Backbone as CSV, one residue per row, in Angstrom:
resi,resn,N_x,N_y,N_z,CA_x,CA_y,CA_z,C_x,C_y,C_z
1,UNK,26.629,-37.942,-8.379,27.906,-37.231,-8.449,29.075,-38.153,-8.807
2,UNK,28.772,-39.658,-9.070,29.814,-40.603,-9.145,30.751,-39.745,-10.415
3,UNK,30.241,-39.850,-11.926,30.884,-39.368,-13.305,31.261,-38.593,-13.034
4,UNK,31.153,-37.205,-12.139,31.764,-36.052,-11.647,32.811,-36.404,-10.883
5,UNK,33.551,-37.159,-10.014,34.239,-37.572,-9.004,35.154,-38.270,-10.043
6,UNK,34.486,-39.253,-10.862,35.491,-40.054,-11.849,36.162,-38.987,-12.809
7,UNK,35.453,-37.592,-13.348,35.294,-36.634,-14.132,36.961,-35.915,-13.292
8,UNK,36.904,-35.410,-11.734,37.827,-35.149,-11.296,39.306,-35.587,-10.967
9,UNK,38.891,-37.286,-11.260,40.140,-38.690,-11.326,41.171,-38.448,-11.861
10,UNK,40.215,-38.684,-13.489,40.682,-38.320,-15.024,41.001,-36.744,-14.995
11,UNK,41.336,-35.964,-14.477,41.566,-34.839,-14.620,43.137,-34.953,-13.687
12,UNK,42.778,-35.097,-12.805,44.411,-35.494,-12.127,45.444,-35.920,-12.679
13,UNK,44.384,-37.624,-13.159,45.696,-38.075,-13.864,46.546,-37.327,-14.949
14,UNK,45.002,-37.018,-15.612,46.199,-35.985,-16.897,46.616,-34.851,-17.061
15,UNK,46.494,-34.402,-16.045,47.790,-33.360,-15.813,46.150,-32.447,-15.772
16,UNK,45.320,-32.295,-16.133,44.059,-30.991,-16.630,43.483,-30.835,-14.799
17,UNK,43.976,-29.704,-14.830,43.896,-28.981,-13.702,41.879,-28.386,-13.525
18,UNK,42.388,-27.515,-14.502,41.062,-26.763,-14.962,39.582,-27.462,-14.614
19,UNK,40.010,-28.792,-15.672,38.970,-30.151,-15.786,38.623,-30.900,-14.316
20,UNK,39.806,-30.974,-13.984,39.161,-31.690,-12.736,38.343,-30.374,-11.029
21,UNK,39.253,-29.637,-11.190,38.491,-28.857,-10.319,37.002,-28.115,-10.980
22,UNK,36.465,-28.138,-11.894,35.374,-27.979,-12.734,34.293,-29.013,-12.114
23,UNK,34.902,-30.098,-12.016,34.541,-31.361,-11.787,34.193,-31.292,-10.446
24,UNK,35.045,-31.102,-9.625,34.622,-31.095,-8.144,34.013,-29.451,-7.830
25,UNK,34.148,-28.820,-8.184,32.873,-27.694,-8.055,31.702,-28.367,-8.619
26,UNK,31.135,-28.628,-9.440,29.990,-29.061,-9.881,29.567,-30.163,-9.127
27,UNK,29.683,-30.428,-8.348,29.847,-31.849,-7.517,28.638,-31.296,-6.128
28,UNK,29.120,-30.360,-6.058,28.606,-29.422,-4.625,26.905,-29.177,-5.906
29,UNK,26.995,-28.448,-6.384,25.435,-28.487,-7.283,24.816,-29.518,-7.304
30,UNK,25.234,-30.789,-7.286,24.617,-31.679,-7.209,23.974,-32.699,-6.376
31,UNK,25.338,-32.062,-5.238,24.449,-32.820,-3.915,23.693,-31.894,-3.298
32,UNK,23.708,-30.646,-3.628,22.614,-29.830,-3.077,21.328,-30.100,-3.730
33,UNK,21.168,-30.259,-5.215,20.118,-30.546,-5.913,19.265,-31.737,-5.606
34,UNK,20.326,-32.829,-5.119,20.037,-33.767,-5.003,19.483,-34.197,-2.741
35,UNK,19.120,-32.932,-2.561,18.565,-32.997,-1.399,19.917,-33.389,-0.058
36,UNK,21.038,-33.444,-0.273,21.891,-33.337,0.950,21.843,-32.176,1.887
37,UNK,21.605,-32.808,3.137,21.684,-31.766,4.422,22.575,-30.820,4.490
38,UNK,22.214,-29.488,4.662,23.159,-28.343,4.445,24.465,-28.187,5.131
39,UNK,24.239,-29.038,6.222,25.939,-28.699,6.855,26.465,-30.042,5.765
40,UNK,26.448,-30.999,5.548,27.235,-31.628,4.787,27.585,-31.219,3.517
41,UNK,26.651,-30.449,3.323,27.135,-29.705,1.484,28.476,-28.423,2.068
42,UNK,28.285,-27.689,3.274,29.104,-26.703,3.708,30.574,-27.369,3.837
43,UNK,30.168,-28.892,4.562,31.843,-29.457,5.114,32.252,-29.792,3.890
44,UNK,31.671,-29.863,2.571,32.382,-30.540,1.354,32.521,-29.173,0.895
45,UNK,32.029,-28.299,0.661,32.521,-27.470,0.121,34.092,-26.693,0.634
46,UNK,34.699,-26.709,2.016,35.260,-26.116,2.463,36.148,-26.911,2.485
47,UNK,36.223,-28.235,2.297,37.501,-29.373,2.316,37.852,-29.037,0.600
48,UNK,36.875,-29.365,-0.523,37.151,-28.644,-1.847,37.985,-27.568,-2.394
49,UNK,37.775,-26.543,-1.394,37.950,-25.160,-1.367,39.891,-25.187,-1.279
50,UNK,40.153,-26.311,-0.560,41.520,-26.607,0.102,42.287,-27.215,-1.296
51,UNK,41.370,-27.762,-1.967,41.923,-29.020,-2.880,42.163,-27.952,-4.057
52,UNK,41.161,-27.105,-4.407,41.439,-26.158,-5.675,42.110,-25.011,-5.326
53,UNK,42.273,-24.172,-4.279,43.202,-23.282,-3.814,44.761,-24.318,-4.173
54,UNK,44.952,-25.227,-3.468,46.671,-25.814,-3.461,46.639,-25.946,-5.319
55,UNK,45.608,-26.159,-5.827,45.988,-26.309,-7.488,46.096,-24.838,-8.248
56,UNK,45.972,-23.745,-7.591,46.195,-22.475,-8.101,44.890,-22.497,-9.517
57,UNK,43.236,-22.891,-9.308,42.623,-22.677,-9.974,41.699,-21.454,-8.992
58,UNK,42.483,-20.529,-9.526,41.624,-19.333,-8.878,40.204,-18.935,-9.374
59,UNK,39.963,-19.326,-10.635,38.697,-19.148,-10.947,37.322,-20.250,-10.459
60,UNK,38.015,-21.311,-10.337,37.110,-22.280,-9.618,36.487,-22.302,-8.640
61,UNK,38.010,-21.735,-7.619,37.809,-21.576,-5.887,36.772,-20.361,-6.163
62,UNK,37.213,-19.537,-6.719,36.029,-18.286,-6.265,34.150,-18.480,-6.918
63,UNK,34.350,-19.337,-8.079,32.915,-20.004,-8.062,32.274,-21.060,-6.798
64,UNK,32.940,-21.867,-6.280,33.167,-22.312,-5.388,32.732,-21.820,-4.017
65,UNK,33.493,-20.738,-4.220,33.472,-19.764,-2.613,31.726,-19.310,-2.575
66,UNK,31.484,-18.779,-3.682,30.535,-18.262,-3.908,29.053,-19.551,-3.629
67,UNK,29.205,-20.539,-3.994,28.101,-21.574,-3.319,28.571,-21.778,-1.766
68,UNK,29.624,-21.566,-1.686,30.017,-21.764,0.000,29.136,-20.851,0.652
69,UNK,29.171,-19.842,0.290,28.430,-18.613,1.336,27.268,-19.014,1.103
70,UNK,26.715,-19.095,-0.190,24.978,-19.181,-0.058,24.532,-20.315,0.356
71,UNK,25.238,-21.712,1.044,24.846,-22.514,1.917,25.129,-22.169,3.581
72,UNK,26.330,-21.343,3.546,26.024,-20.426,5.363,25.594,-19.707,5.462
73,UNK,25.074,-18.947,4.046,23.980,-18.032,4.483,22.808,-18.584,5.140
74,UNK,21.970,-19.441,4.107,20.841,-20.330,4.324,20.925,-21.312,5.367
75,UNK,22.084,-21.858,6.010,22.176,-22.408,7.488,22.352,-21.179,8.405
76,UNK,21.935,-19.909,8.349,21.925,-19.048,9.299,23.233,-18.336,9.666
77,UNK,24.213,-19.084,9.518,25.834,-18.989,9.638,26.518,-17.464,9.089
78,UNK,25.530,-16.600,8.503,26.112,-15.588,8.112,24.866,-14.499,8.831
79,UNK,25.459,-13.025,8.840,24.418,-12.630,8.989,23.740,-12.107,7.582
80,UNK,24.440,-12.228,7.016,23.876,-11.889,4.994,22.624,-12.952,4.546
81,UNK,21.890,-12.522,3.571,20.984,-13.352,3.223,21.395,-13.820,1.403
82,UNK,21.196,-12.483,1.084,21.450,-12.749,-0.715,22.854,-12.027,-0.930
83,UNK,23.127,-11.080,0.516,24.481,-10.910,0.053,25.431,-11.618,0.094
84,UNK,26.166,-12.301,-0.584,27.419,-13.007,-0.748,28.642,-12.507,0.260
85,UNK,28.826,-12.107,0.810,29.801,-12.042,1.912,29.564,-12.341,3.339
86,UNK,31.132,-13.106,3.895,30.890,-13.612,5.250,32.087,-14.523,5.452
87,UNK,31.990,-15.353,5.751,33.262,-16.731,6.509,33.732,-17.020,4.612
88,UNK,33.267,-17.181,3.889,33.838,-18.074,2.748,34.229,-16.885,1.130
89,UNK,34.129,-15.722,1.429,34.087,-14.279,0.534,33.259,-13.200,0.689
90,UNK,33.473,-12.423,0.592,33.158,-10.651,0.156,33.231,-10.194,-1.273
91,UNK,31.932,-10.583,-1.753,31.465,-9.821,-2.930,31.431,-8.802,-3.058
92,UNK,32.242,-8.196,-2.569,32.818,-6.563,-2.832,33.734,-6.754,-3.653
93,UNK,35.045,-7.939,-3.064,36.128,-8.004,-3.791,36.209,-8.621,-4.513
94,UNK,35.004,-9.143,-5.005,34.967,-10.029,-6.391,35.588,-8.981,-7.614
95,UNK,36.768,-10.060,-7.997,37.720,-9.171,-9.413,36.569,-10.157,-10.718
96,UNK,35.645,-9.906,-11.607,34.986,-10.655,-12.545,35.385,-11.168,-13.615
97,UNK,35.520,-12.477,-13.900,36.016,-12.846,-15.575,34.477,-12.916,-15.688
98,UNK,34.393,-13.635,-17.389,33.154,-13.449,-17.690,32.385,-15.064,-17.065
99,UNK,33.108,-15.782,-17.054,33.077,-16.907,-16.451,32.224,-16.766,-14.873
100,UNK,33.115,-16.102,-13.823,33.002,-15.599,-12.403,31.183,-15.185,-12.277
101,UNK,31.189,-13.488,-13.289,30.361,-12.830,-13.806,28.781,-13.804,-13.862
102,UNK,29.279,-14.315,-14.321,27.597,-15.531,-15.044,27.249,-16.506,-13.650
103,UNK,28.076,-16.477,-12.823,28.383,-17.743,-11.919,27.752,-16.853,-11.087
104,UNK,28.594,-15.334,-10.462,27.531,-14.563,-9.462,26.360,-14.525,-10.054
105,UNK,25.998,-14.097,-11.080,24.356,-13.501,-10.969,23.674,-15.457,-10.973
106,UNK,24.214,-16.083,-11.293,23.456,-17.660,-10.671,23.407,-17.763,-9.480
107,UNK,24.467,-17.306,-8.892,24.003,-17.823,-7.325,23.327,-16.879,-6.704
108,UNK,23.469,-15.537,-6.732,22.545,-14.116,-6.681,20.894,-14.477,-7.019
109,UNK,21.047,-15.246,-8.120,19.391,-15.437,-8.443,19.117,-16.152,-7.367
110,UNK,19.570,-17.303,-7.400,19.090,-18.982,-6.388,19.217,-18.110,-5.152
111,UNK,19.919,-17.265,-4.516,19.871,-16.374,-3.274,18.343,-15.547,-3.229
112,UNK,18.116,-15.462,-3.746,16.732,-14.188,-4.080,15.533,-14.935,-3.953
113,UNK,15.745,-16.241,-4.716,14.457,-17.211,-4.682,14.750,-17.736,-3.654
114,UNK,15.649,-18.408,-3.040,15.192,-19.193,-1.437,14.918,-17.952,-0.160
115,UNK,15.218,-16.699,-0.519,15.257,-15.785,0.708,14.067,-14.966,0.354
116,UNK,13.492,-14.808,-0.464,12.420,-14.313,-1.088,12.775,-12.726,-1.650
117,UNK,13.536,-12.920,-1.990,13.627,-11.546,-2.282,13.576,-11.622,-3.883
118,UNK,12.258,-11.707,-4.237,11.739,-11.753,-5.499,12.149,-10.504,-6.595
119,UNK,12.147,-9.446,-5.458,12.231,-8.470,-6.782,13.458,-8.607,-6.854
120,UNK,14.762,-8.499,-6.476,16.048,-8.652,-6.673,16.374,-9.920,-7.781
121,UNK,15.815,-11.072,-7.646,15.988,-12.412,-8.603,15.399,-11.592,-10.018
122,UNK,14.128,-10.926,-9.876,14.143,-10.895,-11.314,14.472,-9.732,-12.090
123,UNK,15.173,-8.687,-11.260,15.418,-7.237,-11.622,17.429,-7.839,-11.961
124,UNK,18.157,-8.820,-11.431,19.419,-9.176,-12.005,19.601,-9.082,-13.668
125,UNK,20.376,-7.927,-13.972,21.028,-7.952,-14.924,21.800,-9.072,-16.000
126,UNK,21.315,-9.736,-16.526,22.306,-10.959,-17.354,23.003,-10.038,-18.464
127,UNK,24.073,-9.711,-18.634,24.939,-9.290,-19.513,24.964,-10.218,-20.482
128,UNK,25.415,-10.015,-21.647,25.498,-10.532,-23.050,26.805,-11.882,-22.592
129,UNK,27.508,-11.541,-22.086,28.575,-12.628,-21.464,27.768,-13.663,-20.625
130,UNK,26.996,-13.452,-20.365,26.499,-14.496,-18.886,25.750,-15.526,-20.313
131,UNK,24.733,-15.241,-21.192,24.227,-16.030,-21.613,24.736,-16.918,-22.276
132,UNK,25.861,-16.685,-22.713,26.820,-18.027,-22.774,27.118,-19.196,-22.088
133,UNK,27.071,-18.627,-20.862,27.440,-19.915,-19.699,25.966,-20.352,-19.455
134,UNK,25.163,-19.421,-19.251,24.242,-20.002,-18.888,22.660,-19.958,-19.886
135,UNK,23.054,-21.008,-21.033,22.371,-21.304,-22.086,21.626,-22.867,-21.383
136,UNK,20.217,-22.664,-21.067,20.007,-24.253,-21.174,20.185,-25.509,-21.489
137,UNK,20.645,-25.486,-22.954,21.176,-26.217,-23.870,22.759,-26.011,-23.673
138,UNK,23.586,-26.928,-23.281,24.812,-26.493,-23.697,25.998,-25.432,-23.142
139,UNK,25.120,-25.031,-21.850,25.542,-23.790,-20.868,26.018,-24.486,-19.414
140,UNK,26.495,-23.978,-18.732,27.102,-24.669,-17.181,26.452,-24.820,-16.160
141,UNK,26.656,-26.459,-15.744,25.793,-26.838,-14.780,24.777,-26.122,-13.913
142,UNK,25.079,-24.831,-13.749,24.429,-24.272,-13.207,22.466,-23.378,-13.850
143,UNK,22.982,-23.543,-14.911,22.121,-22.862,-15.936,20.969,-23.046,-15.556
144,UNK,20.428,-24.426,-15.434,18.723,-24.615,-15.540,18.296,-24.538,-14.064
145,UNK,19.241,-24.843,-12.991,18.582,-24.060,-11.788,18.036,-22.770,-11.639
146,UNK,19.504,-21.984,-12.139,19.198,-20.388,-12.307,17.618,-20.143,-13.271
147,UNK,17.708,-20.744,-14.148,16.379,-20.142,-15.054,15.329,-20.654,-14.266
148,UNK,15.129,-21.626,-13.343,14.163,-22.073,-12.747,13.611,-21.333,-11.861
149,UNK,14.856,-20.492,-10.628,14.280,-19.688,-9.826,14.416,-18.076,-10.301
150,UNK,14.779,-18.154,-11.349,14.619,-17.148,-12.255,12.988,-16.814,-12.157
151,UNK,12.715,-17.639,-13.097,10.865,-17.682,-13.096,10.271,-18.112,-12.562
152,UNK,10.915,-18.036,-11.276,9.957,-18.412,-9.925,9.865,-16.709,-9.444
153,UNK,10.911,-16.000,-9.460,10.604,-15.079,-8.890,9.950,-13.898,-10.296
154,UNK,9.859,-14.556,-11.223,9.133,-13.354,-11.716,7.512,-13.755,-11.842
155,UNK,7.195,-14.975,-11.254,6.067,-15.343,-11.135,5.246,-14.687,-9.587
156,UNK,6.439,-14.782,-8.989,6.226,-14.026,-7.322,6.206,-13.029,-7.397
157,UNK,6.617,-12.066,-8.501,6.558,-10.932,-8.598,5.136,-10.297,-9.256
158,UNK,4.800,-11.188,-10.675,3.668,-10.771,-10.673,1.942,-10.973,-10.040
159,UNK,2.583,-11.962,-8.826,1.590,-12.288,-8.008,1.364,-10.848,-7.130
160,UNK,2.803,-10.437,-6.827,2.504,-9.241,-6.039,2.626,-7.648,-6.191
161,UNK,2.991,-7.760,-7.298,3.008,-5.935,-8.343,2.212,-6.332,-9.381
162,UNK,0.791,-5.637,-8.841,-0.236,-5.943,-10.003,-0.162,-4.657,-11.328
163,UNK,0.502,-3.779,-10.975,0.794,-2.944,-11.782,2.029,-3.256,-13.003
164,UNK,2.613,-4.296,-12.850,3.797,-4.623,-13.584,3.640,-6.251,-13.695
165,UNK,2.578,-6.829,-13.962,1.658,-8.392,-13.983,1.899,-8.716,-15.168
166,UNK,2.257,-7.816,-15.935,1.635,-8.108,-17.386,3.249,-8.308,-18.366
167,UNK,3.744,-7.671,-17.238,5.754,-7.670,-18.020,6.352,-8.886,-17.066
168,UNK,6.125,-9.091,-15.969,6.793,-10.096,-15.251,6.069,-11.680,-15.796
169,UNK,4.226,-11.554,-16.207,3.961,-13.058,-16.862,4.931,-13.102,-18.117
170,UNK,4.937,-11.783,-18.970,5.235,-12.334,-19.938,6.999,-12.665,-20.081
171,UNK,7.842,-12.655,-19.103,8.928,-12.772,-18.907,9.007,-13.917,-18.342
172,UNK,8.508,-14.454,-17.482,7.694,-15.812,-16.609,7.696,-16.605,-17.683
173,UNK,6.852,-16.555,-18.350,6.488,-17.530,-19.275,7.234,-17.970,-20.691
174,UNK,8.022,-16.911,-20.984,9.318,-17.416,-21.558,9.805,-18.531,-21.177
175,UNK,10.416,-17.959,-19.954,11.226,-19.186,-19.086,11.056,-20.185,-19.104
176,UNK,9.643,-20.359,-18.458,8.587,-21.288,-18.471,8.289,-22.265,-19.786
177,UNK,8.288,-21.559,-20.887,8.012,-22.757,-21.851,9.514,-23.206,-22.624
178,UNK,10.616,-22.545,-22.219,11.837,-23.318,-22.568,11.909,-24.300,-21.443
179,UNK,11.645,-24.505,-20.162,11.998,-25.437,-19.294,10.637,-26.387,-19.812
180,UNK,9.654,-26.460,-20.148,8.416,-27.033,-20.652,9.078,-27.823,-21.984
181,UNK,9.586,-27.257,-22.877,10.411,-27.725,-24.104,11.593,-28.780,-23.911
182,UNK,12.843,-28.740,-22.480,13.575,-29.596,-22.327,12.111,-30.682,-21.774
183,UNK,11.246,-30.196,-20.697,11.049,-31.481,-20.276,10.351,-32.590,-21.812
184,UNK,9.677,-31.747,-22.773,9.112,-32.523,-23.957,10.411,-33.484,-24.357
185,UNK,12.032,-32.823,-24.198,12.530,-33.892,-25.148,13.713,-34.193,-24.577
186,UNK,12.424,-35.116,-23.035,12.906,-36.155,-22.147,13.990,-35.411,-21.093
187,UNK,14.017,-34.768,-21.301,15.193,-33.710,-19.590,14.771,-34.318,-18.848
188,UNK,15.422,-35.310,-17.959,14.068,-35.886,-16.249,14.531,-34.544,-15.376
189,UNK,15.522,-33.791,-15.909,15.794,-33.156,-14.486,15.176,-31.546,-14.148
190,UNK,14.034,-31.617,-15.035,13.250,-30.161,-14.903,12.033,-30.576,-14.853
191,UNK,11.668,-31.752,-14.338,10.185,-32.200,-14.287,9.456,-31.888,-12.789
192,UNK,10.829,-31.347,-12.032,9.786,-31.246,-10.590,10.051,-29.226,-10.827
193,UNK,10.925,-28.995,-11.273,10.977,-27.127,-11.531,9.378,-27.044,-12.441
194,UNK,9.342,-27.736,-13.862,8.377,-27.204,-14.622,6.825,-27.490,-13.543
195,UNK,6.681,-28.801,-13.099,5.570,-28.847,-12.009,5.308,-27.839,-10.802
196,UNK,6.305,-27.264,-10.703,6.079,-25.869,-9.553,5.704,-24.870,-10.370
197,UNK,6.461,-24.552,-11.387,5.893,-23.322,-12.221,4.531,-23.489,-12.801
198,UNK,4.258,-24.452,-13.460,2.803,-25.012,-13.526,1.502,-24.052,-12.784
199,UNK,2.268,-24.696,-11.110,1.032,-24.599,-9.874,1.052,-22.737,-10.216
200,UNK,2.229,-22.081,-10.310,2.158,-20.538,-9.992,1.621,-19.947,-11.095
201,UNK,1.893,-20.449,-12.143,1.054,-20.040,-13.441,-0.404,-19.831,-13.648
202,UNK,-1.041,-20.921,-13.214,-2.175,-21.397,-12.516,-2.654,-20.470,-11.556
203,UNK,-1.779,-20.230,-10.526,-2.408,-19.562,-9.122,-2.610,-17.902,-9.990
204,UNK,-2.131,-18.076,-10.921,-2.393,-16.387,-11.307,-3.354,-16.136,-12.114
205,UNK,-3.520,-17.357,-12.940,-4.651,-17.432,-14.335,-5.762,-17.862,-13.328
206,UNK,-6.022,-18.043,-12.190,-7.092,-18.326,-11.665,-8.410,-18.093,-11.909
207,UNK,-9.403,-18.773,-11.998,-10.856,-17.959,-12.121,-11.377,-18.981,-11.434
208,UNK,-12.897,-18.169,-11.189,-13.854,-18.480,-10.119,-14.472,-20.461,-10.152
209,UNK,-14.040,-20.932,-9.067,-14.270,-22.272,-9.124,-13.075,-22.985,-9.509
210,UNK,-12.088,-22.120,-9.859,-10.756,-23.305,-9.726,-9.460,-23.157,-9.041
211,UNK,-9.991,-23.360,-7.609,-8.704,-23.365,-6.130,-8.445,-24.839,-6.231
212,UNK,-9.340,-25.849,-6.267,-9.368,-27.195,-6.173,-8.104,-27.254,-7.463
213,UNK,-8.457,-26.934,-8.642,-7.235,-27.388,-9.348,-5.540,-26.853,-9.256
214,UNK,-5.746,-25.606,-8.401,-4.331,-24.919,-7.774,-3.879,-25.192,-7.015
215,UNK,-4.359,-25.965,-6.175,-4.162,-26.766,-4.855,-3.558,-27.870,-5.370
216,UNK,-4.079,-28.748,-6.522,-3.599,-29.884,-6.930,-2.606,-29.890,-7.321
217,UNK,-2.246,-28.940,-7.994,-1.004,-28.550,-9.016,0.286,-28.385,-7.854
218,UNK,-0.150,-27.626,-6.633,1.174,-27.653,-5.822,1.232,-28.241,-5.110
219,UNK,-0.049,-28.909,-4.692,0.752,-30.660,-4.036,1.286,-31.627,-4.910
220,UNK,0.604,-31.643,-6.304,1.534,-32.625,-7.037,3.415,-31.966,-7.651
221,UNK,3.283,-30.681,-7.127,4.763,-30.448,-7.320,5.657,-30.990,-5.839
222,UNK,5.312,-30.534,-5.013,5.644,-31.109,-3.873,5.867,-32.390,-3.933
223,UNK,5.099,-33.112,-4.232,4.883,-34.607,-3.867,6.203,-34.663,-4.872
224,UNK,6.154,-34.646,-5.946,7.125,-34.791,-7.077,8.459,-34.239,-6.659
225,UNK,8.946,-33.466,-6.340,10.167,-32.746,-5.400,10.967,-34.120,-4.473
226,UNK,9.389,-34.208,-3.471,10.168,-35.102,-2.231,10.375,-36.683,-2.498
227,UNK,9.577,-36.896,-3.641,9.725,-38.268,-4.451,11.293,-38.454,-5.101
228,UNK,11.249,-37.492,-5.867,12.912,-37.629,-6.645,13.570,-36.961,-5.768
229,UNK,13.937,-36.871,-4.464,14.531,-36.564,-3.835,14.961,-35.076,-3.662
230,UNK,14.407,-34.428,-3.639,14.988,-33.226,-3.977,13.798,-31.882,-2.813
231,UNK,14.520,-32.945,-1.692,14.001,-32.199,-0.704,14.306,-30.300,-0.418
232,UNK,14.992,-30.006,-0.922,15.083,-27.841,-1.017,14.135,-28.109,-1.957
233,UNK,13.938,-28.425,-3.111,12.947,-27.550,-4.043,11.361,-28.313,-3.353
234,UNK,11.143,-29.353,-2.343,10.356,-29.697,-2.228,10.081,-28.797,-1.073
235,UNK,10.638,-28.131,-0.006,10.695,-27.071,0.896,9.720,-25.984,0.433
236,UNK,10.418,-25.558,-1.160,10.382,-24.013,-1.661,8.873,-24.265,-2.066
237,UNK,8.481,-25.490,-2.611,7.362,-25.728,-3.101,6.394,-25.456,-1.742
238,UNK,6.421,-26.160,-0.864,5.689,-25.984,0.092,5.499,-24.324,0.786
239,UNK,6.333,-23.597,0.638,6.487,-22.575,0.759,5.786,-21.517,0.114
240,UNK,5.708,-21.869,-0.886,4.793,-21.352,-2.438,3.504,-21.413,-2.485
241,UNK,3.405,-22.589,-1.780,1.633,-22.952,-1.900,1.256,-22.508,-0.369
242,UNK,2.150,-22.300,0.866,1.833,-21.416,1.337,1.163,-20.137,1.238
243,UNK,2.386,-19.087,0.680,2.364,-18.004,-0.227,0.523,-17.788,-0.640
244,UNK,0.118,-18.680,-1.851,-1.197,-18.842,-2.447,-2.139,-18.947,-1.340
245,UNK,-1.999,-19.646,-0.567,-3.187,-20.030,0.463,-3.312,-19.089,1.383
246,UNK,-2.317,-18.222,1.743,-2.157,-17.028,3.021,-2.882,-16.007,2.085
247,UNK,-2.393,-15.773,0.712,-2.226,-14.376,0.143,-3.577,-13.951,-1.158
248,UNK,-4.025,-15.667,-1.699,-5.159,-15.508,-2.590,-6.158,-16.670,-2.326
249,UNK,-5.601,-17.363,-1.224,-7.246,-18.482,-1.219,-7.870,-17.963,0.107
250,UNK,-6.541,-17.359,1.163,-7.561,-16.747,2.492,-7.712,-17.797,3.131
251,UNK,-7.015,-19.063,3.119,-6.956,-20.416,3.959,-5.666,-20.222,5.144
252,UNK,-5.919,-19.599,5.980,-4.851,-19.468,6.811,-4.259,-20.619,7.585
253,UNK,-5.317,-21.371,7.852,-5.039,-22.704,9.044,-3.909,-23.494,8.111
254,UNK,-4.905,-23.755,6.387,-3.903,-24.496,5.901,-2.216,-24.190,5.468
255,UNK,-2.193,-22.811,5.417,-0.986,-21.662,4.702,-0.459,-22.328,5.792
256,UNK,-0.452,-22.123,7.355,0.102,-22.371,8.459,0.845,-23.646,8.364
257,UNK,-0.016,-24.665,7.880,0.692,-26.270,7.930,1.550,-26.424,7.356
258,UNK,1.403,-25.623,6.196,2.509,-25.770,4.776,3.357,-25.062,5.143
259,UNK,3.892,-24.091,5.660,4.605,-23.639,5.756,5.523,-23.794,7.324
260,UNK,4.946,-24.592,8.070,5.351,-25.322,9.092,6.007,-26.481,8.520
């Protein structure tokens, strides 16, 4: 987060309001990504919250607000799970630019995939406005998380609506081979997302005699998660291969560990 912090400096100094609170919102994405303990991502977000409110960047604070809640949601602190309202906003009264717009359905997704509410992550609407911001290539910080648990939950989905398997892989796997494509040309930072999608891809193409290689696939995402630090997605992973072991290998003792 250092270039982001320096990113917010240089924004002070020169008068760019916009730029620097851009800067310190994106700051909070990164120490969450980057495995910081959830009350410390909450106390930075809410000291932030102070710094871009007194600068009258109303569009910031309310992107802002909006990762605020979905870290007190996920510390328990709310009684909401994927709904966005509580101590830090009410997504009722969200007024939308197109900006705002692209920013809720990102954090709406990443809400759906850590709470499991799979069908909600992949039934979200992206309007023709959102794919602007959130273009892999060239789209806002937020982008390649969102597409990640994007096609996490449409992979969870077609694990569990076998009647609709065949529209959720092939929506899955979109995803899936654009995040496969940054990692070909060198992205380091989708190498532990594409290794989870991997294992679920796998857990679905399954055939007889290969658990041993589905098993491998989501401990080596795991392992890869808690290596580059990125202890939440190394959580979700463990969680996942739970999921597989409770729901299609019938290994309960082990589902139990993993998910302990």
């Amino acid at each position: 987060s250092k270039p982001l912090l320096e990113g917010y400096q240089s924004g002070m100094r020169t008068g760019d309001k916009f730029f620097a609170t851009a800067c310190l919102t994106s700051i909070v994405g990164v120490i969450h990504m980057t495995g910081k303990h959830l009350k410390g991502i909450e106390e930075h977000c809410q000291a932030s919250i102070t710094q871009v409110v007194e600068l009258k960047e109303e569009e910031c604070a309310s992107g802002l607000r909006m990762y605020w809640q979905l870290y007190l949601n996920l510390m328990g602190s709310s009684n909401n799970t994927v709904e966005l309202s509580g101590k830090a906003m009410d997504e009722k009264e969200l007024v939308f630019t197109p900006f705002l717009h692209a920013y809720f359905i990102g954090v709406k997704t990443i809400a759906s995939s850590l709470f499991g509410r799979y069908e909600l992550g992949a039934h979200l609407v992206l309007e023709k406005g959102d794919q602007q911001f959130l273009m892999m290539k060239g789209g806002a910080f937020i982008a390649l998380p969102v597409w990640f648990h994007r096609c996490l939950c449409m992979y969870a989905m077609a694990r569990t609506n076998k009647t609709k398997k065949t529209k959720y892989m092939a929506q899955a796997k979109r995803i899936h081979k654009e995040l496969t494509k940054l990692l070909k040309n060198k992205n380091p930072n989708v190498l532990h997302y594409v290794s989870l999608l991997n294992a679920e891809k796998a857990a679905l193409k399954q055939k007889k005699n290969q658990e041993d290689d589905v098993r491998k696939l989501y401990n080596d995402a795991i392992n890869m998660s808690a290596r580059g630090g990125y202890v939440h997605d190394a959580a979700l992973a463990q969680e996942r291969f739970a999921d597989y072991l409770l729901n299609i290998a019938g290994d309960f003792h082990e589902a139990r560990y993993h998910i302990e």
